[in-house]
PDB file of C-alpha atoms in Angstrom:
ATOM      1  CA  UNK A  30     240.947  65.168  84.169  1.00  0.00           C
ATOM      2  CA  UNK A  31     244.596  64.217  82.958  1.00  0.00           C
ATOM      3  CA  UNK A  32     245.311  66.274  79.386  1.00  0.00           C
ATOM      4  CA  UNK A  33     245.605  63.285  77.468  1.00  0.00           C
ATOM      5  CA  UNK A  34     242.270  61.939  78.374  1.00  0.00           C
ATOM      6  CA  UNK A  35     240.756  64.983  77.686  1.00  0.00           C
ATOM      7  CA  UNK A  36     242.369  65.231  74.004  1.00  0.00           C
ATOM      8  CA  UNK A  37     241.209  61.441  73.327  1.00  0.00           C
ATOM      9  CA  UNK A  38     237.025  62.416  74.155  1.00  0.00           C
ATOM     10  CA  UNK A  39     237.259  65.276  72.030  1.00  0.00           C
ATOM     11  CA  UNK A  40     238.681  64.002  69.447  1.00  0.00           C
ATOM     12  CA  UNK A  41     236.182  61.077  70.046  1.00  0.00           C
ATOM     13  CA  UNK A  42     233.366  63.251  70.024  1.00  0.00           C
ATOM     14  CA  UNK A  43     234.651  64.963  66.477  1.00  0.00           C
ATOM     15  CA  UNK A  44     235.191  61.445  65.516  1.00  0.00           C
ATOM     16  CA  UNK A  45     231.268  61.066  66.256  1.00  0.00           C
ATOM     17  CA  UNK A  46     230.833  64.117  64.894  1.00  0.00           C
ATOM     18  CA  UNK A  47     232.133  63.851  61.289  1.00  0.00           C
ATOM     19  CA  UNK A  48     230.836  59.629  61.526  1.00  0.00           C
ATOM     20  CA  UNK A  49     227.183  60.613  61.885  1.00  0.00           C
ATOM     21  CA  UNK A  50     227.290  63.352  58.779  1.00  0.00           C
ATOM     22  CA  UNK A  51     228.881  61.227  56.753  1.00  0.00           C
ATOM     23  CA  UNK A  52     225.964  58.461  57.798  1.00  0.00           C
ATOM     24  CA  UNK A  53     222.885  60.699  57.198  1.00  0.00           C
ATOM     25  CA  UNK A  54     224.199  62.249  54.081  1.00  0.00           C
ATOM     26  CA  UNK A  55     224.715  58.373  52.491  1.00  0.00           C
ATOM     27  CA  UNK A  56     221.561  57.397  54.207  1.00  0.00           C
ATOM     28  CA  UNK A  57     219.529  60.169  53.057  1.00  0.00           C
ATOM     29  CA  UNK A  58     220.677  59.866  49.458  1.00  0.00           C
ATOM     30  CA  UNK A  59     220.547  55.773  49.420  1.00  0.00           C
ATOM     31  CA  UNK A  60     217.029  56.321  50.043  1.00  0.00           C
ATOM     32  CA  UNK A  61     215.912  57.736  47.150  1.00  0.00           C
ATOM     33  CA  UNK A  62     217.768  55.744  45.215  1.00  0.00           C
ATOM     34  CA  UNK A  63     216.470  52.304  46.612  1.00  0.00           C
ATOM     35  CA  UNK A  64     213.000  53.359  45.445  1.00  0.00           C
ATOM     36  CA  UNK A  65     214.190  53.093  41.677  1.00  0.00           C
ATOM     37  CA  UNK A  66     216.330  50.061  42.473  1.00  0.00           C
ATOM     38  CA  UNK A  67     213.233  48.466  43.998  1.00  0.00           C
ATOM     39  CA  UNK A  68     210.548  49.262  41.556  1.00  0.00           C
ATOM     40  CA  UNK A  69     213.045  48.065  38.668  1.00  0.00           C
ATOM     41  CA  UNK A  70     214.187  44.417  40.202  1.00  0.00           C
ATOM     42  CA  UNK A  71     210.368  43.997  42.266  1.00  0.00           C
ATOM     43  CA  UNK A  72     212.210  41.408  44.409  1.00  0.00           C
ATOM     44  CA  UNK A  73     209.225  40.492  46.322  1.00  0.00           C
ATOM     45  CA  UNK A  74     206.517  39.047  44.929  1.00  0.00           C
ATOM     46  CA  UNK A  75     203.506  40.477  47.248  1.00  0.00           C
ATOM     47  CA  UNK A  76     205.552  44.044  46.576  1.00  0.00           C
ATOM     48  CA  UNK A  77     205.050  43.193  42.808  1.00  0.00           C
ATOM     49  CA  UNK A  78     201.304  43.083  42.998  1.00  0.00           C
ATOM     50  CA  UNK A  79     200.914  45.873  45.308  1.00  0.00           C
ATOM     51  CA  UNK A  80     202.981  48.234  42.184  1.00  0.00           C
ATOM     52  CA  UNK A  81     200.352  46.780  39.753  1.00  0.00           C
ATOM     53  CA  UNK A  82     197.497  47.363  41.370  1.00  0.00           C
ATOM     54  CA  UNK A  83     198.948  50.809  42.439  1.00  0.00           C
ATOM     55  CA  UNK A  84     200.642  51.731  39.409  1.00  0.00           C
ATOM     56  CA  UNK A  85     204.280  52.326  38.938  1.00  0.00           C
ATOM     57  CA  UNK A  86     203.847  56.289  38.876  1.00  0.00           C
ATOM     58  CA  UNK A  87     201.630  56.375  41.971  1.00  0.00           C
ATOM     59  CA  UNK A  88     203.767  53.623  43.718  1.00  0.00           C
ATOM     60  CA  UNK A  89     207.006  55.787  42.867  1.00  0.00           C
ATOM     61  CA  UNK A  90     205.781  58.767  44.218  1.00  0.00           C
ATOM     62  CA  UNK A  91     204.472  57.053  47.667  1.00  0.00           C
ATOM     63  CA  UNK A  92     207.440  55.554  48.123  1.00  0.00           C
ATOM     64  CA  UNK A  93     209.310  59.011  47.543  1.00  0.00           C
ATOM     65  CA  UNK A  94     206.693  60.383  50.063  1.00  0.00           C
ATOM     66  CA  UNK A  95     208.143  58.115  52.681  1.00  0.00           C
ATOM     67  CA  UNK A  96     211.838  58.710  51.883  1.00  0.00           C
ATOM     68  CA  UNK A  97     211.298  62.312  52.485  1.00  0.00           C
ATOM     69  CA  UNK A  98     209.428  62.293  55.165  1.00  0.00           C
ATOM     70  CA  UNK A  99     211.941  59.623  56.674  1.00  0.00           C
ATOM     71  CA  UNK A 100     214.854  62.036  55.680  1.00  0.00           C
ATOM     72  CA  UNK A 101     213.386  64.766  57.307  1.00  0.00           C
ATOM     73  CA  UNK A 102     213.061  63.151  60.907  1.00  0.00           C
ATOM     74  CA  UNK A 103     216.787  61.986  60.247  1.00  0.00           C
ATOM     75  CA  UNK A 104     217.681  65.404  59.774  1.00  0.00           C
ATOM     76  CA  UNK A 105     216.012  66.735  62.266  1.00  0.00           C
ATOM     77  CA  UNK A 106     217.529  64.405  64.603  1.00  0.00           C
ATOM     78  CA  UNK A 107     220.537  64.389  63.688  1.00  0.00           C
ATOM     79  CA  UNK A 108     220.907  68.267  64.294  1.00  0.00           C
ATOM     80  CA  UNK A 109     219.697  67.671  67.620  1.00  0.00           C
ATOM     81  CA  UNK A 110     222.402  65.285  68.091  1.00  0.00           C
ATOM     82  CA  UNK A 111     225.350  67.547  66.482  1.00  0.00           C
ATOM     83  CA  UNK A 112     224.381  70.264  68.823  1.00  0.00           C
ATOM     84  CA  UNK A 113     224.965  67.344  71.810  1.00  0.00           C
ATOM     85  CA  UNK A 114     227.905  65.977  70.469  1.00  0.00           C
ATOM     86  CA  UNK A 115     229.559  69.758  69.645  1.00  0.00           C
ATOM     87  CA  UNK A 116     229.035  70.475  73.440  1.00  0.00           C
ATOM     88  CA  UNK A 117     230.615  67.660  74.779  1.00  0.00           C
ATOM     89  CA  UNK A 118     233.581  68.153  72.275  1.00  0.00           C
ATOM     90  CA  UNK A 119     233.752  71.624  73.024  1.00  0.00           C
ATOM     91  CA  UNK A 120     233.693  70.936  77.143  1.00  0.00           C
ATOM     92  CA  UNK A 121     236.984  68.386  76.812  1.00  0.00           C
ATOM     93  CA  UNK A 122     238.397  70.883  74.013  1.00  0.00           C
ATOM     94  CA  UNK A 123     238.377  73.374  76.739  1.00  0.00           C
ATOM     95  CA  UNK A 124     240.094  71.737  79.526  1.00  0.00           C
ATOM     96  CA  UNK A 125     243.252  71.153  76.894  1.00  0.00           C
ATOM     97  CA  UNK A 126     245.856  73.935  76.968  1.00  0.00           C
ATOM     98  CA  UNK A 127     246.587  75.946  73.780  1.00  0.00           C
ATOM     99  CA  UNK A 128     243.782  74.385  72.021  1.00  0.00           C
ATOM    100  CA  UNK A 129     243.007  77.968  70.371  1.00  0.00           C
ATOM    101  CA  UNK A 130     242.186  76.286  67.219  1.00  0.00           C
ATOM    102  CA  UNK A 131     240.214  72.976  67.773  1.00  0.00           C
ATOM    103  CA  UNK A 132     238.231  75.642  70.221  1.00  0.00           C
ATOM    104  CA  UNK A 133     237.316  78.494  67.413  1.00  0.00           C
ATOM    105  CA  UNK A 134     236.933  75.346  64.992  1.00  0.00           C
ATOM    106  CA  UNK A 135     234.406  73.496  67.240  1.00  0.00           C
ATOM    107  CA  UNK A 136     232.453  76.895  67.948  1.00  0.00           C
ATOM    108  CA  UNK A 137     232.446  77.469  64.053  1.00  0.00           C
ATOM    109  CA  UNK A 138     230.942  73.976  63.625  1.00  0.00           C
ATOM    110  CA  UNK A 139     228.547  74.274  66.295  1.00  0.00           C
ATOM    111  CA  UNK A 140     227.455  77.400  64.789  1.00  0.00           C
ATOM    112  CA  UNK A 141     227.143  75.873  62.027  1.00  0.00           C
ATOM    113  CA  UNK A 142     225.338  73.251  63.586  1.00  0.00           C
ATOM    114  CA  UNK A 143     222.898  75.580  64.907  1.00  0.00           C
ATOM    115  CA  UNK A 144     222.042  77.903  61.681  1.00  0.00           C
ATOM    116  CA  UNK A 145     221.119  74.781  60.041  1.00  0.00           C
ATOM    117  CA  UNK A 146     219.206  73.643  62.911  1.00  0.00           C
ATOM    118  CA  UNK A 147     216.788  76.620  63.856  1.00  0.00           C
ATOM    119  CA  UNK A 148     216.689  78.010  60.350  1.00  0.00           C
ATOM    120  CA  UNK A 149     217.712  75.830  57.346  1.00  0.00           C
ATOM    121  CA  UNK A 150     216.045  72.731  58.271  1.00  0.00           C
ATOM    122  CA  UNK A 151     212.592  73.712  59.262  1.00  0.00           C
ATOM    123  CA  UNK A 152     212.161  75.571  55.759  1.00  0.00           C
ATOM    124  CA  UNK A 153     213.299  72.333  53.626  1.00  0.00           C
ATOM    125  CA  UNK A 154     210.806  70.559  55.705  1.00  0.00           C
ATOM    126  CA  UNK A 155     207.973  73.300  55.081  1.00  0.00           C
ATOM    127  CA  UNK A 156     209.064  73.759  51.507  1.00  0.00           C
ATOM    128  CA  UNK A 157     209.894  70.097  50.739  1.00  0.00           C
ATOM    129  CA  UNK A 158     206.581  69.268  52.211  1.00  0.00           C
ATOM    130  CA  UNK A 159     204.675  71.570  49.907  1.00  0.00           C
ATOM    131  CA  UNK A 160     205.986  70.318  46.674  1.00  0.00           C
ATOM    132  CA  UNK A 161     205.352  66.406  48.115  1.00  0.00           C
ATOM    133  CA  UNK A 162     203.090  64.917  45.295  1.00  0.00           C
ATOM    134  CA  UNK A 163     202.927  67.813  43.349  1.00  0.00           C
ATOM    135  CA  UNK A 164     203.182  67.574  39.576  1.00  0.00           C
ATOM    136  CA  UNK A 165     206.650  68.433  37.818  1.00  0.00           C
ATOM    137  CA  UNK A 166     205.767  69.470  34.735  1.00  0.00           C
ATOM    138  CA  UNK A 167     205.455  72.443  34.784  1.00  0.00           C
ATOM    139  CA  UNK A 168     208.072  72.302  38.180  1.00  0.00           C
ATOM    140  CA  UNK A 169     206.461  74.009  41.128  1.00  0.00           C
ATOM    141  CA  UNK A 170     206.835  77.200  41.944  1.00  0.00           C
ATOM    142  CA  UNK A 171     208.782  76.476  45.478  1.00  0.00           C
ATOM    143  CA  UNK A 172     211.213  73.803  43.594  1.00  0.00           C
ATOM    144  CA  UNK A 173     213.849  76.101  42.583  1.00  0.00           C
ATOM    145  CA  UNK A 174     213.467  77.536  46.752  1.00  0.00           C
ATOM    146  CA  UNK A 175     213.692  74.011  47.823  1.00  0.00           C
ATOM    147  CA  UNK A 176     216.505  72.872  45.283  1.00  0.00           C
ATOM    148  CA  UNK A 177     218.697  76.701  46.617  1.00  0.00           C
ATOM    149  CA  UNK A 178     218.236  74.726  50.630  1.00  0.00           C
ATOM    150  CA  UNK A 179     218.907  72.061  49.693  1.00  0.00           C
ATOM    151  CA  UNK A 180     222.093  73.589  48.133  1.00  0.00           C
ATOM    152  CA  UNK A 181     222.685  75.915  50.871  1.00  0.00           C
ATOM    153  CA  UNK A 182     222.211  73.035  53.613  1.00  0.00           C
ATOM    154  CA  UNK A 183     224.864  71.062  51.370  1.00  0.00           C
ATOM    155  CA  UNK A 184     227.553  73.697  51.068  1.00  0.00           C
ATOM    156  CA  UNK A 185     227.323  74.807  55.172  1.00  0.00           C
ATOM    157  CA  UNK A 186     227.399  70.705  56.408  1.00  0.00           C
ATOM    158  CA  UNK A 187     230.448  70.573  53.839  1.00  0.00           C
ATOM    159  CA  UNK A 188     232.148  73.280  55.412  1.00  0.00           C
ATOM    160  CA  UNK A 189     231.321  71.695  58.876  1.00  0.00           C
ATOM    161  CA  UNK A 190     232.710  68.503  57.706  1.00  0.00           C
ATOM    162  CA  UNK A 191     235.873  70.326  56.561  1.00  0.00           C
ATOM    163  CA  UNK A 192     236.252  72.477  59.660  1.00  0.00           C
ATOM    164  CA  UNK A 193     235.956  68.895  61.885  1.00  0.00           C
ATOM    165  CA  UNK A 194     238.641  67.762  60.044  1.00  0.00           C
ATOM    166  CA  UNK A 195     240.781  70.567  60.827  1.00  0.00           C
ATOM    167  CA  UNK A 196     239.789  70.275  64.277  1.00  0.00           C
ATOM    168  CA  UNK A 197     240.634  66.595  64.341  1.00  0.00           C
ATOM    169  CA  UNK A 198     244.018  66.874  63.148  1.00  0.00           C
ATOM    170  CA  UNK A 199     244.875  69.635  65.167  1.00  0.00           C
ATOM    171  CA  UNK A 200     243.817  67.777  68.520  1.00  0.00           C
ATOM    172  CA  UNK A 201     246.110  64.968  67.086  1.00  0.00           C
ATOM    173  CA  UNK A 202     248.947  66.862  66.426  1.00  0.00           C
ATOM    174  CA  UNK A 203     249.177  68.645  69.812  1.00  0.00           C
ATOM    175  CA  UNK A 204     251.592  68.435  71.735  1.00  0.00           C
ATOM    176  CA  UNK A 205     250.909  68.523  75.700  1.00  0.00           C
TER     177      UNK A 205
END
């Protein structure tokens, strides 16, 4: 495989890379936020009876049931995916000469990928899950551990994100 071929697919595949966080991060956070924006406008009227005869409350919370739950499998899957993607970066990152630093920076981010995978994710699912329709007054014992994951998720796929950029400009400014 010619050099320059080999520096397009990885940068490709970091172009993927930093694409898809940027995706589930929107998505995830758009879908909380679409609840309120739908129970406030009720654009449909069959979804406008079904909130009255639920109740607004009980509707609210349902509908944040499903969000999570729907975030969840997207981040689930999407660390999957990362771990993929990082692989086939990291194979065309290899063939390039002197690519030290995209190297060490894809290895950090797949690292990354991987801590969040096998041990961040599976306890915001657990914990997350076992504050799902639980009251908030007085908040729940496990909110402030879900609310430090959450955080600690946030901070590590941020430093991904930064170390992918890195990484991408590095593989552009190469020279051959």
């Amino acid at each position: 495989m010619q050099i320059g071929t080999a520096r397009s697919w990885a940068i490709f595949c970091v172009a993927v890379w930093l694409a898809g966080t940027f995706t589930v991060a929107v998505v995830a956070t758009e879908n909380f936020f679409t609840i309120d924006r739908l129970l406030e406008a009720k654009p449909n009227p069959a979804f406008a009876a079904d909130v009255e005869k639920l109740g607004h409350d009980a509707t609210r919370e349902l509908l944040r049931y499903l969000s999570s739950e729907l975030n969840r499998l997207y981040f689930q899957y999407w660390n999957v995916a990362q771990l993929a993607v990082g692989v086939v970066a990291l194979w065309f990152v290899i063939k390039l000469p002197a690519a030290t630093k995209p190297k060490w920076g894809i290895l950090g981010m797949l690292a990354i990928a991987l801590f969040l995978t096998a041990l961040i994710t599976p306890f915001i699912v657990s914990v997350g899950r076992s504050i799902d329709f639980v009251p908030r007054d007085p908040p729940p014992a496990n909110l402030r551990t879900f609310g430090l994951l959450h955080v600690t998720y946030t901070v590590f796929d941020g430093i991904q994100l930064i170390l992918g950029i890195f990484v991408t400009v590095w593989l552009v400014k190469a020279k051959d």
